Tab-separated table of C-alpha atoms and ligand atoms in Angstrom:
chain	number	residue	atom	x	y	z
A	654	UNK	CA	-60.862	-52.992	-51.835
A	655	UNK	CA	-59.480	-54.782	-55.175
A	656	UNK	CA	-55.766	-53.962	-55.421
A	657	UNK	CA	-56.720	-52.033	-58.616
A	658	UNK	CA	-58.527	-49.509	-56.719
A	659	UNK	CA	-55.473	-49.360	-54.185
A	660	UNK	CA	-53.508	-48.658	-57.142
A	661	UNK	CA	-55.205	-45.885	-59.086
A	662	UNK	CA	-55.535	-44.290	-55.495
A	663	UNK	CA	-51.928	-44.269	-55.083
A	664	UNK	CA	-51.278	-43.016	-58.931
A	665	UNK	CA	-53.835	-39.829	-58.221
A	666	UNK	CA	-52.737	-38.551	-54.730
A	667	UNK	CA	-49.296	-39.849	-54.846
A	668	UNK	CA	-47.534	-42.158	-51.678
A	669	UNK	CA	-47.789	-42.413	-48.916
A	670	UNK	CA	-50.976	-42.797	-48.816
A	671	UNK	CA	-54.279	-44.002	-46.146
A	672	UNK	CA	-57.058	-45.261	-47.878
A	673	UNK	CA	-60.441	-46.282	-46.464
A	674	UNK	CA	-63.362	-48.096	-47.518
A	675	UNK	CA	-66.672	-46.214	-46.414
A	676	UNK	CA	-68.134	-49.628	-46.922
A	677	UNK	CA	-66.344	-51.835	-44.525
A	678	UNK	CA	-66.568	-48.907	-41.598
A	679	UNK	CA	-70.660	-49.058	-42.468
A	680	UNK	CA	-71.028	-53.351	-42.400
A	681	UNK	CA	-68.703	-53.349	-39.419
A	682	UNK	CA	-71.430	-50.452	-37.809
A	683	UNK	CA	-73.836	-53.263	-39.286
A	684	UNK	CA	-72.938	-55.897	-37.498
A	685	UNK	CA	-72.545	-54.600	-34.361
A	686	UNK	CA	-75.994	-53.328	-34.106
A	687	UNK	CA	-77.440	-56.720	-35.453
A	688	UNK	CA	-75.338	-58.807	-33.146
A	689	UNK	CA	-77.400	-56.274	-29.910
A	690	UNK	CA	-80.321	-56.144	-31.601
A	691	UNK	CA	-81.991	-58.099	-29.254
A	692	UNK	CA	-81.443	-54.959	-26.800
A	693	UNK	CA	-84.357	-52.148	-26.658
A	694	UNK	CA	-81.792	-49.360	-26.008
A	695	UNK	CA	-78.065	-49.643	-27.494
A	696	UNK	CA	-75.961	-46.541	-28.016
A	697	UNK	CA	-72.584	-46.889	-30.254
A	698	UNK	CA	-70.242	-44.270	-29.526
A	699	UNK	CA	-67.220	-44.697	-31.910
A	700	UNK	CA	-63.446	-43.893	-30.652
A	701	UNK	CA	-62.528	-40.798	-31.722
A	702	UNK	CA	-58.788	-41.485	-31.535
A	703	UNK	CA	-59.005	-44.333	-33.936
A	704	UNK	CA	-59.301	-42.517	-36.780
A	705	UNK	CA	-60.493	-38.721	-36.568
A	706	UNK	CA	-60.833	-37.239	-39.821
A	707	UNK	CA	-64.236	-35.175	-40.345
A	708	UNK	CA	-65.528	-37.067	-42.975
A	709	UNK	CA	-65.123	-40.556	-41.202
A	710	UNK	CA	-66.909	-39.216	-38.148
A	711	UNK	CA	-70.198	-37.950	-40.429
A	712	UNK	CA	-70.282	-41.277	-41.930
A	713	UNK	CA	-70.516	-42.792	-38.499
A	714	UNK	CA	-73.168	-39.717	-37.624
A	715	UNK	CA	-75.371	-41.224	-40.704
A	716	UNK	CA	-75.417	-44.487	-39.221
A	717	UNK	CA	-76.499	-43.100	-35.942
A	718	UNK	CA	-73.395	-43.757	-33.675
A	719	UNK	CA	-72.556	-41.512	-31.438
A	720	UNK	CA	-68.696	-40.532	-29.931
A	721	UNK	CA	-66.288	-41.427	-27.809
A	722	UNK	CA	-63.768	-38.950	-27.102
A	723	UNK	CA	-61.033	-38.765	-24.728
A	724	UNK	CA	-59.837	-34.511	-25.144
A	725	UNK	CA	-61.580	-31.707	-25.433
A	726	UNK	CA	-60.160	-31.269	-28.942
A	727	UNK	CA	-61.878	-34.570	-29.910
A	728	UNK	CA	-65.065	-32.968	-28.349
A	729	UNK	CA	-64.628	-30.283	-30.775
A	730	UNK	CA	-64.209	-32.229	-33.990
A	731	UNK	CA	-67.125	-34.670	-33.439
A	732	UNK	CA	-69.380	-30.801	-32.313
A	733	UNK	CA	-67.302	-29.961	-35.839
A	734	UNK	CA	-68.972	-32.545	-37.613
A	735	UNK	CA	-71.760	-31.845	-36.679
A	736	UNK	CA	-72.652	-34.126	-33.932
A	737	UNK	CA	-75.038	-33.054	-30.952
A	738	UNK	CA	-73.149	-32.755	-27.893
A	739	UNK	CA	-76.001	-35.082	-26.127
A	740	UNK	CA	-74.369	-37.626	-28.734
A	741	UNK	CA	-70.886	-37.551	-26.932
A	742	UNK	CA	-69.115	-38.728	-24.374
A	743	UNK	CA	-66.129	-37.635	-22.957
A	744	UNK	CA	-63.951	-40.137	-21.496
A	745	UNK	CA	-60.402	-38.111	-20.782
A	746	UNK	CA	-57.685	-39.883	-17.749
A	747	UNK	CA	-55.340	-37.423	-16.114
A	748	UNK	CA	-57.067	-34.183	-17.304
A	749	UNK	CA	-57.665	-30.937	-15.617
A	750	UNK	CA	-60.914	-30.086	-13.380
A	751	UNK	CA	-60.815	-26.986	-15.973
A	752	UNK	CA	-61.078	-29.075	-19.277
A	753	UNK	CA	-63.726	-31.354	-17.381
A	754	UNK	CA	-65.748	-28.606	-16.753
A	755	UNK	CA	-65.552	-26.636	-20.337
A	756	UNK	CA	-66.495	-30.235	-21.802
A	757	UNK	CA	-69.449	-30.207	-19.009
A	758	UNK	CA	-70.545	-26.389	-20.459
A	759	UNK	CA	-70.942	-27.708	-23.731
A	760	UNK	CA	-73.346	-30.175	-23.025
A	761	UNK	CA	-71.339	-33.046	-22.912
A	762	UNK	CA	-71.492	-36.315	-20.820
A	763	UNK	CA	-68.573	-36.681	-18.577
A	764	UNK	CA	-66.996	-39.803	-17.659
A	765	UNK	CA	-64.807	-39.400	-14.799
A	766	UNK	CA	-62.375	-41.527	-13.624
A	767	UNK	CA	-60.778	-40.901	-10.490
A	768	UNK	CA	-62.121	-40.263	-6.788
A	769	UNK	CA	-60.060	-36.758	-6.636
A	770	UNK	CA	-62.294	-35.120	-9.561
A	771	UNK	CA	-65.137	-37.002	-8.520
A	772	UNK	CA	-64.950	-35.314	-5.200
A	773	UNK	CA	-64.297	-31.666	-7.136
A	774	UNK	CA	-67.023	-31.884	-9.914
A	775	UNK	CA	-69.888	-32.997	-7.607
A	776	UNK	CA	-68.803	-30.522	-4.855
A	777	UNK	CA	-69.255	-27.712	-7.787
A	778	UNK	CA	-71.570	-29.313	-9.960
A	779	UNK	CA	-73.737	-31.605	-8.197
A	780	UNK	CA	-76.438	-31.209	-10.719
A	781	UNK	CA	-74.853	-32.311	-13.645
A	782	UNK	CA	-74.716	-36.129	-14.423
A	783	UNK	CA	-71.650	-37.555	-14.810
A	784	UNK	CA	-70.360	-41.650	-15.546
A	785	UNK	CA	-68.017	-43.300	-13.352
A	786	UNK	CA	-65.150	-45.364	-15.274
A	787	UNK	CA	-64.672	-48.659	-12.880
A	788	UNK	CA	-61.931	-50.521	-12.983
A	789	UNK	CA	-62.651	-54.091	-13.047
A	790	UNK	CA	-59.276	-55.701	-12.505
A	791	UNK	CA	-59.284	-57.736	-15.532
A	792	UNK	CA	-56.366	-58.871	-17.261
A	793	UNK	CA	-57.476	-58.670	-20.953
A	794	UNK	CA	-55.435	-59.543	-23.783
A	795	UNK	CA	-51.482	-60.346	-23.165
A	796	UNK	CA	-49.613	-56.555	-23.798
A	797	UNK	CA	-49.828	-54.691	-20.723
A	798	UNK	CA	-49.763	-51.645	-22.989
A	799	UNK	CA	-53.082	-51.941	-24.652
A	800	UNK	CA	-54.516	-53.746	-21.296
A	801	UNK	CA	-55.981	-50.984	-19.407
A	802	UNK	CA	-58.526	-52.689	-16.825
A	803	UNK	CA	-55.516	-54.703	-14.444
A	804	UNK	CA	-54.450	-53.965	-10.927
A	805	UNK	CA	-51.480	-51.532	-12.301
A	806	UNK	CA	-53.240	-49.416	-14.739
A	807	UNK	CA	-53.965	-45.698	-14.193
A	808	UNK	CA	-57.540	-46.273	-15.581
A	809	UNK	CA	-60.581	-45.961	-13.610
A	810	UNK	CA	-61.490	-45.654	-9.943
A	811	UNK	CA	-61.118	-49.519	-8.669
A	812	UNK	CA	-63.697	-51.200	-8.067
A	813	UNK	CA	-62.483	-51.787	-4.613
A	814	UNK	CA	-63.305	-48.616	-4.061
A	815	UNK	CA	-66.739	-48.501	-4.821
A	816	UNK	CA	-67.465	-47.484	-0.926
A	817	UNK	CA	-65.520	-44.325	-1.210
A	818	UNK	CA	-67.259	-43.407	-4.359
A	819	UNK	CA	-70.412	-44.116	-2.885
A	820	UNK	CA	-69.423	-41.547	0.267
A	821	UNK	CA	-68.372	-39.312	-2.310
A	822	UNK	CA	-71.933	-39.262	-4.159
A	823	UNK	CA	-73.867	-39.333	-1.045
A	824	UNK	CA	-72.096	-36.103	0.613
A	825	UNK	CA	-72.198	-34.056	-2.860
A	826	UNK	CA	-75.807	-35.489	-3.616
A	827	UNK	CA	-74.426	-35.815	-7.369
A	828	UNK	CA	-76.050	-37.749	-10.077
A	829	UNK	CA	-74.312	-40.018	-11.677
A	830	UNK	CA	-76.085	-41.484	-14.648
A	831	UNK	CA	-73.978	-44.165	-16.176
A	832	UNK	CA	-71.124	-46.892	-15.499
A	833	UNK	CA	-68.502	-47.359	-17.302
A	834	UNK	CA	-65.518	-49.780	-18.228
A	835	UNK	CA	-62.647	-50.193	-20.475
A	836	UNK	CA	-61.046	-53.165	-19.851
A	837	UNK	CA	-58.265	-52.736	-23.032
A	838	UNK	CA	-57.798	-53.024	-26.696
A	839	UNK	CA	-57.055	-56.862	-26.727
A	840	UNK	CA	-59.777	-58.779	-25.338
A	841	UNK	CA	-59.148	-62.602	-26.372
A	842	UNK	CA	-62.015	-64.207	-25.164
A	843	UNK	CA	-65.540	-63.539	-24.813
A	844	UNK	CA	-65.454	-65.095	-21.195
A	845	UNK	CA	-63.275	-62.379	-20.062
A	846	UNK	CA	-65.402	-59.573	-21.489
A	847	UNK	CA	-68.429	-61.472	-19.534
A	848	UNK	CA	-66.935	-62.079	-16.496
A	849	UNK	CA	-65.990	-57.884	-16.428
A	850	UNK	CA	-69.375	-57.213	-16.893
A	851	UNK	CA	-70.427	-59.003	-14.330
A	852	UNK	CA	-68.314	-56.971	-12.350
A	853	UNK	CA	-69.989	-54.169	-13.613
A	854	UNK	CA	-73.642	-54.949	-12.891
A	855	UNK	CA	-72.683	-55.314	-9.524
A	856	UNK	CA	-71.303	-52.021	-9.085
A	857	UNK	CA	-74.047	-50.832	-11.189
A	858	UNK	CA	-76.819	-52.155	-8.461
A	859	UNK	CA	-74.686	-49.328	-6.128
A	860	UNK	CA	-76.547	-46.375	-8.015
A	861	UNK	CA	-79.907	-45.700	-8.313
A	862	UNK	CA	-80.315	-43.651	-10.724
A	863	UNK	CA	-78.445	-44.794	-13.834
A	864	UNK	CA	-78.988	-44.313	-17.569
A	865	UNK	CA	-76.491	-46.595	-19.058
A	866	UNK	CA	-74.220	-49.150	-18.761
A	867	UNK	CA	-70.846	-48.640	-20.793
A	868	UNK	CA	-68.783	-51.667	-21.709
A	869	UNK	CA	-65.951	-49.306	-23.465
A	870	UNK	CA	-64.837	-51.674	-26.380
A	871	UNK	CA	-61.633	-53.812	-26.698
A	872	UNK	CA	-63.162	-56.032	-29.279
A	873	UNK	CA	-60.124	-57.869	-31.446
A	874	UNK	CA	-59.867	-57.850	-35.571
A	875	UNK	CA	-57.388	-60.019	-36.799
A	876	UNK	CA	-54.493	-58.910	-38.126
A	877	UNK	CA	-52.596	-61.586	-39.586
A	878	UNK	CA	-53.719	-65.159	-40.614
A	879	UNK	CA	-54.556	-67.339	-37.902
A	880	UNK	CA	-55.805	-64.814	-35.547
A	881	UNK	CA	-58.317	-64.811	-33.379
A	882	UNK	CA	-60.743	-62.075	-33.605
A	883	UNK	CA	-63.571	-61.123	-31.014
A	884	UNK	CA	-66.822	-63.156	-31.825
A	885	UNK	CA	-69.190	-59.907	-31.890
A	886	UNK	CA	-72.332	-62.487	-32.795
A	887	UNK	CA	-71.540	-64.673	-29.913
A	888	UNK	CA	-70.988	-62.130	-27.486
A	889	UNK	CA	-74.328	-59.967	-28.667
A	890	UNK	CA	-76.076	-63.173	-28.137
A	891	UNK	CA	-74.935	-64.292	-24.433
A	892	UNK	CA	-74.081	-60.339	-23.124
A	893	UNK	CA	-77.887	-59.072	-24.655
A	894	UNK	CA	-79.664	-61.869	-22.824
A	895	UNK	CA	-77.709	-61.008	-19.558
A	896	UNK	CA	-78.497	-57.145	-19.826
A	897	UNK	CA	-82.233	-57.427	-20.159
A	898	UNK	CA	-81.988	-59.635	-17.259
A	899	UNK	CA	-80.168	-57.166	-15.736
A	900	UNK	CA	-82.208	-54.141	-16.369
A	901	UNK	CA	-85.461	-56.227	-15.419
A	902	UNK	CA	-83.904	-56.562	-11.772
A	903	UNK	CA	-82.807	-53.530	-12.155
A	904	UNK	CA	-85.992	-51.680	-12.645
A	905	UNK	CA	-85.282	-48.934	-14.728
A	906	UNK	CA	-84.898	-48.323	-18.347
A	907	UNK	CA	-80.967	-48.846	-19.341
A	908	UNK	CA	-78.801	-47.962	-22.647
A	909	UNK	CA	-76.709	-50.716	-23.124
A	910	UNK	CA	-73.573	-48.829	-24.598
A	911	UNK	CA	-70.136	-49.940	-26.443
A	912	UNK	CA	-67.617	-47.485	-27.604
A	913	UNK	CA	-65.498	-49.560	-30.618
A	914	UNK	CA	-62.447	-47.706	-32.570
A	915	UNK	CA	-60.494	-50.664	-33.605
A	916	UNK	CA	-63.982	-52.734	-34.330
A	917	UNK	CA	-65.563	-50.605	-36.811
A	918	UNK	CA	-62.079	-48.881	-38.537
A	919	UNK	CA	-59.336	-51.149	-38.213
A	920	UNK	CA	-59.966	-53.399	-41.394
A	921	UNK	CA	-61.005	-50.538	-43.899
A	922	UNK	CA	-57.745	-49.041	-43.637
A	923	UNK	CA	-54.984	-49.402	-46.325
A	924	UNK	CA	-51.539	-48.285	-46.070
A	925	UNK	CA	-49.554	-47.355	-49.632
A	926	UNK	CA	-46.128	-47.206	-49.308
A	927	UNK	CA	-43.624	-46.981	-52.189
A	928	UNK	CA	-40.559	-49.035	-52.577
A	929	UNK	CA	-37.714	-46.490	-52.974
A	930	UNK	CA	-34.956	-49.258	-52.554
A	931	UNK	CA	-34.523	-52.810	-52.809
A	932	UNK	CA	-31.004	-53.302	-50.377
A	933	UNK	CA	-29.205	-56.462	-50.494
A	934	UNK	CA	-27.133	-57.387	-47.388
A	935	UNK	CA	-25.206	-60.347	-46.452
A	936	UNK	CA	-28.309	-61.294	-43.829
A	937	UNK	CA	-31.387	-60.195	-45.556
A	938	UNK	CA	-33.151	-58.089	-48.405
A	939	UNK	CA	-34.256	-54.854	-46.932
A	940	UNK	CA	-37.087	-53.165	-49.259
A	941	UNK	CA	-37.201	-49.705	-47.824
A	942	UNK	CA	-40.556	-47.644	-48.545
A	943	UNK	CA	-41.157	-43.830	-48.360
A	944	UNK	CA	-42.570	-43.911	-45.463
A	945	UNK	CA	-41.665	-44.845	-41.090
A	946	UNK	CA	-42.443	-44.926	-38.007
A	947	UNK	CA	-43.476	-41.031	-38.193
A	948	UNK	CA	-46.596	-42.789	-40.540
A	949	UNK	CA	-47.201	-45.981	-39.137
A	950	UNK	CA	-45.628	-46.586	-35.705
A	951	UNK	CA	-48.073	-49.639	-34.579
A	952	UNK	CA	-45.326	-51.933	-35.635
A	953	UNK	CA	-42.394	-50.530	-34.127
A	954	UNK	CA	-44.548	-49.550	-30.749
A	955	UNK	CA	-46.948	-52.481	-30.118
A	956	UNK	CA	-45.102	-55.316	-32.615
A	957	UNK	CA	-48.533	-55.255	-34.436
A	958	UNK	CA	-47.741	-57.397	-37.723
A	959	UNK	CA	-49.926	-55.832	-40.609
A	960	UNK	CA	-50.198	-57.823	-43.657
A	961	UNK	CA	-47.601	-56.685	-46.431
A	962	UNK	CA	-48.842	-56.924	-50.088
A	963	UNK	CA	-46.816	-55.907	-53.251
A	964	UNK	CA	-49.951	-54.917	-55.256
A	965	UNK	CA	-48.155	-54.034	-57.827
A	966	UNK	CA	-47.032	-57.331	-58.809
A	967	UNK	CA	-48.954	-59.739	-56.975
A	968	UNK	CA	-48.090	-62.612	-59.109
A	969	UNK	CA	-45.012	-62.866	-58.503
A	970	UNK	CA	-42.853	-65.381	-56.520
A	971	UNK	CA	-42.180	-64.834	-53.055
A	972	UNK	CA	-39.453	-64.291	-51.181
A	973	UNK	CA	-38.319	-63.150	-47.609
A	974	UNK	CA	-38.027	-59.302	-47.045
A	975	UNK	CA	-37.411	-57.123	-44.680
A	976	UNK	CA	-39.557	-54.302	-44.622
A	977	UNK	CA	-37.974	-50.520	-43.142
A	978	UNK	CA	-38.774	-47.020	-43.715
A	979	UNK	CA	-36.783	-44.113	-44.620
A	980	UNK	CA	-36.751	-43.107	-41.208
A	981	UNK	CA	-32.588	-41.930	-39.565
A	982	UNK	CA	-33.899	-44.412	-37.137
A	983	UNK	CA	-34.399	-48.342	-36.913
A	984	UNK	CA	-37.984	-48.473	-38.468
A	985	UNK	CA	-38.748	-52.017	-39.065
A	986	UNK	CA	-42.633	-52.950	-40.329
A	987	UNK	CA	-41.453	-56.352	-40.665
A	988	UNK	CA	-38.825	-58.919	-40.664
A	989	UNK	CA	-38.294	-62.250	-42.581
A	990	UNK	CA	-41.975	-61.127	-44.254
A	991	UNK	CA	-43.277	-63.752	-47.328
A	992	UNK	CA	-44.329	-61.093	-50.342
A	993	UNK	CA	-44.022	-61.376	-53.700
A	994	UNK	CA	-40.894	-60.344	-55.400
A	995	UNK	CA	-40.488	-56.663	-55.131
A	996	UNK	CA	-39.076	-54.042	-57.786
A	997	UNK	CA	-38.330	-50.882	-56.785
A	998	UNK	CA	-40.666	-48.612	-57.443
A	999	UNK	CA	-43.249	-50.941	-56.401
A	1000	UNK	CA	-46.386	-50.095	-54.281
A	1001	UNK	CA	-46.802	-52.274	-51.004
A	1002	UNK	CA	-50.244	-52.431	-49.128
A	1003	UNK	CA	-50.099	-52.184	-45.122
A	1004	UNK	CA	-53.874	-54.380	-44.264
A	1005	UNK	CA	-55.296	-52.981	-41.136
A	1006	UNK	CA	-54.222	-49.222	-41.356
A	1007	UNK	CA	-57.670	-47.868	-40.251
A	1008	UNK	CA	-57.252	-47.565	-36.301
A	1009	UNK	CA	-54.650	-45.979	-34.886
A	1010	UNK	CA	-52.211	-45.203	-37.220
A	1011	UNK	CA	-52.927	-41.529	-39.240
A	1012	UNK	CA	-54.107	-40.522	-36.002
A	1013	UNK	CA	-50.424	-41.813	-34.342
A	1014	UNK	CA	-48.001	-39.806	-37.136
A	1015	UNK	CA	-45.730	-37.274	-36.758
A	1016	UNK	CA	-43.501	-35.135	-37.982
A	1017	UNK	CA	-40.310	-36.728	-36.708
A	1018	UNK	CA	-37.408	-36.259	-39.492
A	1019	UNK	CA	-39.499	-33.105	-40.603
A	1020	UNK	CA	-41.084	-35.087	-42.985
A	1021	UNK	CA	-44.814	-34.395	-43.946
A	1022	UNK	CA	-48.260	-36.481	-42.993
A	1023	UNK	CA	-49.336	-38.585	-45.516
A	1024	UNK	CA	-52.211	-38.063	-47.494
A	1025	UNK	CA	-55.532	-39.423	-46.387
A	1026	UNK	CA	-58.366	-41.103	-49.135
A	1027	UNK	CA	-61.720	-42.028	-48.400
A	1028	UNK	CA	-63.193	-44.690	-51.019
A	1029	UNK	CA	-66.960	-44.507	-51.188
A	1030	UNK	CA	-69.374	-45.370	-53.785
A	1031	UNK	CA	-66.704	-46.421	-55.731
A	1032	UNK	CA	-64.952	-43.491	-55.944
A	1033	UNK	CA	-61.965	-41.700	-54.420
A	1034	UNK	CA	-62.359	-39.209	-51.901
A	1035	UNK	CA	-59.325	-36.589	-51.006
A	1036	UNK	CA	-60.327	-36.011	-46.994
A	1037	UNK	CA	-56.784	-35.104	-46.078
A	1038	UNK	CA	-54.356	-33.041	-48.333
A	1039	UNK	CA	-50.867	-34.315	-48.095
A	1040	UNK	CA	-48.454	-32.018	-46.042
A	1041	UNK	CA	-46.091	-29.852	-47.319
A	1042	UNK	CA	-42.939	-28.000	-45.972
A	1043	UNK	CA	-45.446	-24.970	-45.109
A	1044	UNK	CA	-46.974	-27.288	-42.159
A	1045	UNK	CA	-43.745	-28.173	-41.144
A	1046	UNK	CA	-42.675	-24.505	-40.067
A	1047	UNK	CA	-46.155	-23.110	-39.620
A	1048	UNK	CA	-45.869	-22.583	-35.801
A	1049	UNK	CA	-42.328	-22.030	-36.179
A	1050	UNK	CA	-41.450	-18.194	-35.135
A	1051	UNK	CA	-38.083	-16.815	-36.578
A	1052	UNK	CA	-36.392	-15.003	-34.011
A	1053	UNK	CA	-33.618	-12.553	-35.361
A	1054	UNK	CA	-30.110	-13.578	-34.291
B	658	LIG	C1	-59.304	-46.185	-26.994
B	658	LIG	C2	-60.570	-46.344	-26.285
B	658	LIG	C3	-61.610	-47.094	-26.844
B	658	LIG	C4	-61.494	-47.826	-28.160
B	658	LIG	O1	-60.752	-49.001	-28.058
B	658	LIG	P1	-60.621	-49.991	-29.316
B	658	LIG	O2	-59.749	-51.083	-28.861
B	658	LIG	O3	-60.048	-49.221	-30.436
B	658	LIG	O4	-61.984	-50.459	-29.654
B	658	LIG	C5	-62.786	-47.150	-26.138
B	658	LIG	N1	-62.936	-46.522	-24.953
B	658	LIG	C6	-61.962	-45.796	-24.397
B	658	LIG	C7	-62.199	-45.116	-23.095
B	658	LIG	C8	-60.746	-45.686	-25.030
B	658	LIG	O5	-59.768	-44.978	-24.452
């Protein structure tokens, strides 16, 4: 989006604001599909947690794409949106056999991912199919809190033990119709995501009866200059020629399936944040935004470095900031940051703000959610009102004292 457009956004509905571009979630959708389309059967089930407003998920129903979810209040919104439930999967860690088995009732396919619930759901549901999330004991991408798929992680049933999952199927006589993994949010290299899914086939060739194959998602955007980002054409060219290989051996008809957040949100997302003070100190120039870790907590939680712009003067020279929220808390976005010389009351633009970030605020500090924008056919879109004080104390009940 031109920074125009950012701007007139942020004069209608105020700051802080998200805004996304329809357009970049649809070419990202786009690409995808065109990098597999060498594959008879692909199924895109988009991330819920990403980004979970209504409208975003019926744009991503109009492309086709189905849902990934990982509660059964996710299941709800993409059933909300109208999405069939045979268009979901449900993908939960750590859940109750209880909100397994409501998800099940609804028509849902379950993904389960460790041996006790296995053993539960087939004993009382051996008829209905359910995916088994393997853990392939790959390191992917250097922060061992977005890499899910190594020896430590409480994700999946490893795929060590592949026998006892087998002993489980074979004494509940369950179906299980798909294999899944999820090997993190940072994959580097493509070799990594190949080597998994070799993994993967060979626990596949275990089960007889499968569906699909799930290689959860993991795919990289880059953030900041310089970095590297996932190459989606190169991988749809070597992973699509392995998979048709794979199904011929296989003998059965297979849905090659990815479920993307980051991939398809990440880059549509703006963040607009006003400057409510320019702070001098004797070590640095703090510009300090409406806005905090209760907004945007990426930074402060993962050290993700989103791209700062002053869109509001763009020209100008630049000079080294340090960017904090209003937050009674250390909230830094960025340190020593290169933007153009900032005035107070001066709009900055967070890049990136798609995937995980509305759908990781709070209300700490009591202060309200932003606003949420969705820019499509070149127009504005309010799909979130802003907060006010009433949401603060909604669930609040007064007790007399
Ligand atoms: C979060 C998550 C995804 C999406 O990961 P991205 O890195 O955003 O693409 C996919 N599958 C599962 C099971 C997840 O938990």
């Amino acid at each position: 989006m031109e920074s125009h457009q950012l701007l007139a956004v942020a004069e209608e509905f105020g700051s802080p604001v998200y805004v996304y571009d329809a357009a970049k979630i649809q070419s990202q959708y786009q690409r995808l599909t065109n990098a597999f389309s060498k594959v008879e059967r692909l199924r895109i089930n988009y991330a819920v947690k990403a980004l979970s407003n209504l409208s975003v998920l019926k744009l991503l129903k109009q492309m086709n794409s189905g849902l990934d979810t990982v509660s059964i209040q996710e299941v709800q919104l993409g059933l909300h949106a109208g999405f069939s439930p045979d268009k979901i999967i449900y993908t939960p860690n750590g859940v109750s056999l209880d909100e397994i088995e409501e998800v099940a009732r609804l028509g849902v396919q379950i993904n389960i991912d460790n041996l006790s619930i296995l053993e539960q759901f087939g004993t009382k549901h051996p008829q209905i199919p359910v995916c088994i999330r393997i853990n392939p004991h790959v390191m992917a991408g250097g922060n061992s809190n977005i890499s899910v798929g190594h020896i430590d992680s409480k994700f999946g049933i490893s795929v060590h033990q592949l026998p006892h999952v087998l002993r489980i199927v074979e004494n509940t006589n369950m179906d299980i119709n798909g294999i899944h993994m999820h090997t993190g949010s940072d994959i580097l290299d493509i070799e990594v995501f190949l080597y998994a899914s070799e993994i993967l086939f060979d626990a596949a060739k275990n089960f007889k009866t499968l569906d699909f194959i799930d290689f959860g998602s993991g795919f990289k955007v880059p953030y900041k200059k310089g970095d590297i980002e996932t190459n989606i054409e190169e991988l749809g060219k070597k992973l699509s020629k392995r998979f048709n290989a794979f199904e011929r051996e296989y003998g059965r008809e297979l849905t090659l399936t990815f479920e993307p957040g980051k991939f398809l949100v990440s880059e549509a997302g703006y963040f607009l944040a006003k400057v409510n003070v320019v702070k001098q100190t004797t070590s640095t120039v703090f510009a300090g935004i409406d806005s905090g870790f209760n907004h945007l907590i990426r930074p402060m939680l993962y050290g993700s470095e989103h791209q700062i712009e002053n869109i509001s003067h763009p020209k100008g020279k630049e000079r080294f900031y340090t960017v904090v929220g209003y937050i009674c808390e250390t909230d830094t976005f960025a340190s020593n940051r290169r933007i153009t010389e900032i005035k107070e009351g001066d709009i900055l633009c967070f890049k990136n703000a798609g995937a995980y970030c509305f759908t990781m605020a709070s209300n700490y500090n009591s202060r309200c959610k932003p606003a949420e924008v969705l820019w499509m056919n070149d127009k504005a879109h309010l799909i979130t009102k802003r907060e006010t004080f009433e949401d603060i104390i909604r669930n609040q009940i007064e007790i007399d004292m």
